[in-house]
CSV table of C-alpha atoms in Angstrom, one decimal:
chain,number,residue,atom,x,y,z
U,928,GLU,CA,-44.8,25.5,-13.1
U,929,ILE,CA,-45.1,22.2,-14.9
U,930,VAL,CA,-47.5,22.3,-17.9
U,931,MET,CA,-49.7,19.2,-18.5
U,932,THR,CA,-50.9,18.7,-22.0
U,933,GLN,CA,-53.6,16.1,-22.9
U,934,THR,CA,-54.6,14.7,-26.3
U,935,PRO,CA,-57.2,14.4,-27.6
U,936,LEU,CA,-59.5,17.0,-26.1
U,937,SER,CA,-62.6,15.2,-27.3
U,938,LEU,CA,-62.9,11.5,-27.7
U,939,PRO,CA,-66.0,10.0,-29.2
U,940,VAL,CA,-66.2,6.3,-28.4
U,941,THR,CA,-68.3,3.3,-29.2
U,942,PRO,CA,-69.5,1.1,-26.4
U,943,GLY,CA,-67.4,-2.0,-26.1
U,944,GLN,CA,-64.4,-0.5,-27.8
U,945,PRO,CA,-61.2,0.7,-26.2
U,946,ALA,CA,-60.2,4.3,-25.6
U,947,SER,CA,-56.9,5.9,-24.9
U,948,ILE,CA,-55.9,9.4,-23.5
U,949,SER,CA,-52.4,10.8,-23.7
U,950,CYS,CA,-50.9,13.2,-21.1
U,951,LYS,CA,-47.5,14.8,-21.5
U,952,SER,CA,-45.7,16.9,-18.9
U,953,SER,CA,-43.2,19.7,-19.5
U,954,GLN,CA,-40.8,18.1,-16.9
U,955,SER,CA,-40.1,14.6,-15.7
U,956,LEU,CA,-42.5,13.5,-13.0
U,957,LEU,CA,-40.0,10.9,-11.6
U,958,HIS,CA,-39.0,11.9,-8.1
U,959,THR,CA,-35.7,10.9,-6.4
U,960,ASP,CA,-37.8,8.7,-4.2
U,961,ARG,CA,-38.5,6.6,-7.3
U,962,LYS,CA,-42.2,7.4,-7.4
U,963,THR,CA,-43.8,9.1,-10.4
U,964,TYR,CA,-46.3,11.7,-9.3
U,965,LEU,CA,-48.9,11.4,-12.0
U,966,TYR,CA,-52.6,11.1,-11.3
U,967,TRP,CA,-55.8,10.6,-13.4
U,968,TYR,CA,-59.2,11.9,-12.5
U,969,VAL,CA,-62.7,11.6,-14.0
U,970,GLN,CA,-65.3,14.3,-13.6
U,971,LYS,CA,-68.9,13.5,-14.4
U,972,SER,CA,-71.4,16.2,-15.0
U,973,GLY,CA,-72.3,18.1,-11.9
U,974,HIS,CA,-69.9,16.4,-9.7
U,975,PRO,CA,-66.4,17.0,-8.4
U,976,PRO,CA,-63.5,15.1,-10.0
U,977,GLN,CA,-62.9,11.6,-8.7
U,978,LEU,CA,-59.4,10.2,-8.4
U,979,LEU,CA,-59.0,7.1,-10.6
U,980,MET,CA,-55.3,6.3,-10.7
U,981,TYR,CA,-52.3,7.4,-8.6
U,982,GLU,CA,-48.6,7.2,-9.3
U,983,VAL,CA,-49.2,6.4,-12.9
U,984,SER,CA,-50.7,2.9,-12.7
U,985,ASN,CA,-52.3,2.3,-9.3
U,986,ARG,CA,-56.1,2.1,-9.3
U,987,MET,CA,-58.0,3.7,-6.4
U,988,SER,CA,-60.2,1.3,-4.4
U,989,GLY,CA,-63.3,0.5,-6.3
U,990,VAL,CA,-62.0,1.5,-9.7
U,991,PRO,CA,-62.6,-1.4,-12.2
U,992,ASP,CA,-59.7,-3.1,-13.9
U,993,LYS,CA,-60.8,-1.9,-17.3
U,994,PHE,CA,-58.9,1.3,-16.4
U,995,SER,CA,-55.2,1.1,-16.7
U,996,GLY,CA,-52.4,3.7,-16.6
U,997,SER,CA,-48.9,3.5,-18.0
U,998,GLY,CA,-46.0,5.7,-18.9
U,999,SER,CA,-42.9,7.2,-17.4
U,1000,GLY,CA,-40.9,10.4,-17.3
U,1001,THR,CA,-43.0,12.9,-19.2
U,1002,ASP,CA,-45.3,10.7,-21.3
U,1003,PHE,CA,-48.4,8.9,-19.9
U,1004,THR,CA,-51.5,7.1,-21.1
U,1005,LEU,CA,-54.8,6.2,-19.6
U,1006,LYS,CA,-56.6,3.3,-21.3
U,1007,ILE,CA,-60.1,2.0,-21.0
U,1008,SER,CA,-60.3,-1.5,-22.3
U,1009,ARG,CA,-64.0,-1.5,-23.1
U,1010,VAL,CA,-65.9,1.7,-22.8
U,1011,GLU,CA,-69.3,1.7,-21.2
U,1012,ALA,CA,-72.0,4.4,-21.1
U,1013,GLU,CA,-71.1,5.1,-17.4
U,1014,ASP,CA,-67.5,6.1,-18.4
U,1015,VAL,CA,-68.7,9.3,-20.1
U,1016,GLY,CA,-67.1,12.3,-18.5
U,1017,VAL,CA,-64.0,14.5,-18.6
U,1018,TYR,CA,-60.7,12.9,-17.8
U,1019,TYR,CA,-57.8,14.9,-16.3
U,1020,CYS,CA,-54.2,14.1,-15.6
U,1021,MET,CA,-52.4,15.9,-12.8
U,1022,GLN,CA,-48.9,16.2,-11.5
U,1023,SER,CA,-47.8,16.8,-7.9
U,1024,ILE,CA,-44.1,16.3,-8.0
U,1025,GLN,CA,-43.7,20.1,-7.8
U,1026,LEU,CA,-45.9,22.8,-6.3
U,1027,PRO,CA,-48.2,24.0,-7.6
U,1028,PRO,CA,-50.0,20.8,-8.6
U,1029,THR,CA,-51.2,21.3,-12.2
U,1030,PHE,CA,-53.8,19.7,-14.3
U,1031,GLY,CA,-54.2,18.9,-18.0
U,1032,GLN,CA,-56.9,20.6,-20.0
U,1033,GLY,CA,-59.2,17.6,-19.8
U,1034,THR,CA,-60.4,15.0,-22.4
U,1035,LYS,CA,-64.1,14.8,-22.9
U,1036,VAL,CA,-65.1,11.1,-23.5
U,1037,GLU,CA,-68.5,10.8,-25.1
U,1038,ILE,CA,-70.5,8.1,-26.7
F,120,GLN,CA,-64.9,7.2,5.1
F,121,VAL,CA,-63.9,10.8,4.9
F,122,GLN,CA,-66.4,13.4,3.7
F,123,LEU,CA,-65.8,17.1,3.0
F,124,GLN,CA,-68.6,19.6,3.2
F,125,GLN,CA,-68.1,23.2,2.1
F,126,TRP,CA,-70.0,26.4,2.3
F,127,GLY,CA,-69.7,30.1,1.6
F,128,ALA,CA,-71.2,33.0,-0.4
F,129,GLY,CA,-71.8,32.4,-4.0
F,130,LEU,CA,-72.3,35.9,-5.4
F,131,LEU,CA,-69.7,38.7,-4.9
F,132,LYS,CA,-69.1,42.1,-6.3
F,133,PRO,CA,-65.7,43.1,-7.7
F,134,SER,CA,-63.2,44.1,-5.0
F,135,GLU,CA,-65.0,42.0,-2.3
F,136,THR,CA,-63.4,39.1,-0.4
F,137,LEU,CA,-64.4,35.5,-1.2
F,138,SER,CA,-64.7,33.4,1.9
F,139,LEU,CA,-65.3,29.6,2.0
F,140,THR,CA,-65.1,27.0,4.7
F,141,CYS,CA,-64.7,23.2,4.5
F,142,VAL,CA,-65.4,20.8,7.3
F,143,VAL,CA,-63.9,17.3,7.4
F,144,TYR,CA,-65.9,14.4,8.7
F,145,GLY,CA,-64.1,11.1,9.4
F,146,GLY,CA,-60.5,10.0,8.7
F,147,SER,CA,-57.3,11.6,10.0
F,148,PHE,CA,-57.0,15.3,10.0
F,149,SER,CA,-53.3,15.4,10.7
F,150,ASP,CA,-51.9,13.2,7.9
F,151,TYR,CA,-52.9,15.3,4.9
F,152,TYR,CA,-52.7,18.6,3.2
F,153,TRP,CA,-56.1,20.4,2.9
F,154,SER,CA,-56.5,22.2,-0.3
F,155,TRP,CA,-58.6,24.6,-2.3
F,156,ILE,CA,-59.0,24.1,-6.1
F,157,ARG,CA,-61.1,26.0,-8.5
F,158,GLN,CA,-62.6,25.4,-12.0
F,159,PRO,CA,-63.4,28.5,-14.1
F,160,PRO,CA,-66.0,28.0,-16.7
F,161,GLY,CA,-64.5,26.2,-19.7
F,162,LYS,CA,-61.0,26.2,-18.2
F,163,ARG,CA,-58.8,23.6,-16.5
F,164,LEU,CA,-58.7,23.0,-12.8
F,165,GLU,CA,-56.4,25.3,-10.8
F,166,TRP,CA,-54.9,24.6,-7.4
F,167,ILE,CA,-55.2,27.7,-5.1
F,168,GLY,CA,-53.4,26.7,-2.0
F,169,GLU,CA,-53.3,24.3,1.0
F,170,ILE,CA,-52.7,24.0,4.7
F,171,ASN,CA,-51.8,21.2,7.1
F,172,HIS,CA,-53.0,20.6,10.6
F,173,SER,CA,-50.2,22.6,12.2
F,174,GLY,CA,-50.9,25.6,10.0
F,175,GLY,CA,-48.2,25.1,7.4
F,176,THR,CA,-49.3,26.6,4.1
F,177,ASN,CA,-48.4,26.5,0.4
F,178,TYR,CA,-50.0,28.8,-2.2
F,179,ASN,CA,-50.1,29.0,-6.0
F,180,PRO,CA,-47.7,31.9,-6.9
F,181,SER,CA,-50.3,33.2,-9.4
F,182,LEU,CA,-52.7,33.9,-6.5
F,183,LYS,CA,-50.4,34.2,-3.5
F,184,SER,CA,-50.7,37.9,-3.0
F,185,ARG,CA,-54.5,37.6,-2.5
F,186,VAL,CA,-55.0,34.3,-0.8
F,187,THR,CA,-55.1,33.2,2.8
F,188,VAL,CA,-55.8,29.6,3.9
F,189,SER,CA,-56.4,29.0,7.6
F,190,VAL,CA,-57.2,26.0,9.8
F,191,ASP,CA,-59.2,25.4,12.9
F,192,THR,CA,-58.1,21.9,14.0
F,193,SER,CA,-60.5,21.7,16.9
F,194,LYS,CA,-63.4,22.0,14.5
F,195,ARG,CA,-61.7,20.0,11.7
F,196,GLN,CA,-62.3,22.9,9.4
F,197,PHE,CA,-60.2,24.9,7.0
F,198,SER,CA,-61.0,28.1,5.2
F,199,LEU,CA,-60.2,30.1,2.1
F,200,ASN,CA,-60.1,33.9,1.8
F,201,LEU,CA,-59.5,35.4,-1.6
F,202,ARG,CA,-59.3,39.2,-1.6
F,203,SER,CA,-60.1,41.8,-4.2
F,204,VAL,CA,-62.0,39.5,-6.5
F,205,THR,CA,-62.7,40.2,-10.1
F,206,ALA,CA,-64.8,38.5,-12.8
F,207,ALA,CA,-61.7,36.3,-13.5
F,208,ASP,CA,-62.3,34.7,-10.1
F,209,THR,CA,-65.7,33.4,-11.2
F,210,ALA,CA,-65.5,29.6,-10.9
F,211,VAL,CA,-66.6,26.5,-9.0
F,212,TYR,CA,-64.5,26.2,-5.9
F,213,TYR,CA,-63.7,22.9,-4.3
F,214,CYS,CA,-62.0,21.9,-1.1
F,215,GLY,CA,-60.0,18.7,-1.2
F,216,ARG,CA,-57.7,16.3,0.7
F,217,ARG,CA,-54.3,15.8,-0.8
F,218,TYR,CA,-51.8,13.1,-0.2
F,219,GLY,CA,-50.1,13.2,-3.5
F,220,GLY,CA,-53.4,13.3,-5.4
F,221,PHE,CA,-56.7,14.7,-4.3
F,222,ASP,CA,-58.6,11.7,-3.1
F,223,SER,CA,-61.5,13.4,-1.5
F,224,TRP,CA,-63.4,16.5,-2.6
F,225,GLY,CA,-66.1,18.7,-1.3
F,226,GLN,CA,-69.3,19.1,-3.3
F,227,GLY,CA,-68.2,22.4,-4.9
F,228,THR,CA,-69.4,26.0,-4.5
F,229,PRO,CA,-70.2,28.0,-7.6
F,230,VAL,CA,-68.9,31.6,-7.1
F,231,THR,CA,-69.9,34.4,-9.4
F,232,VAL,CA,-68.3,37.8,-9.4
F,233,SER,CA,-70.4,40.4,-11.0
F,234,SER,CA,-71.3,44.1,-10.4
């Protein structure tokens, strides 16, 4: 199965400052259909994960544009341009180019 | 707006069978895969398996020998059976809708396996 590795695992942030999370996959996530099957989620305490970004850089409806995703092949990044208190949570990357879908370990963003 | 609501027993003894059901409100039932995902304490999310509206299934190889996912399209429900549970199966279990990513999730069911 494809292994997803996130860094850092803990990310203390200052409100108003940017934040960046890295995700690396053990195999390329670029499909022959030219889509890259990399997703980002955030899980806030006591809630299920929420899909933030799909196919690397596409924001889900309602996700503010302070969130951006980038990368290709096996290396990906989620950036928050200006962190706010409401952004606290655990962020996960996930791949679904190959079954089973697999998740990163999670990055805990805290203020 | 799709909503997933799940239910099932939250406390099991070793060797028992975990059974959960998820009902889907709203949205298309036929255009997606319907999945089960779990989150053991302190560990990463783990996909268990999925089913589509016609009964086609996919399972995580690590759990395949103990898992059955079934569907009742008339009720817009799908279910998880996990046999011969051990303490290692203690986790929060989620149902989810997958089209690439998981864009809708159930509320989660904490399941504890303890003698």
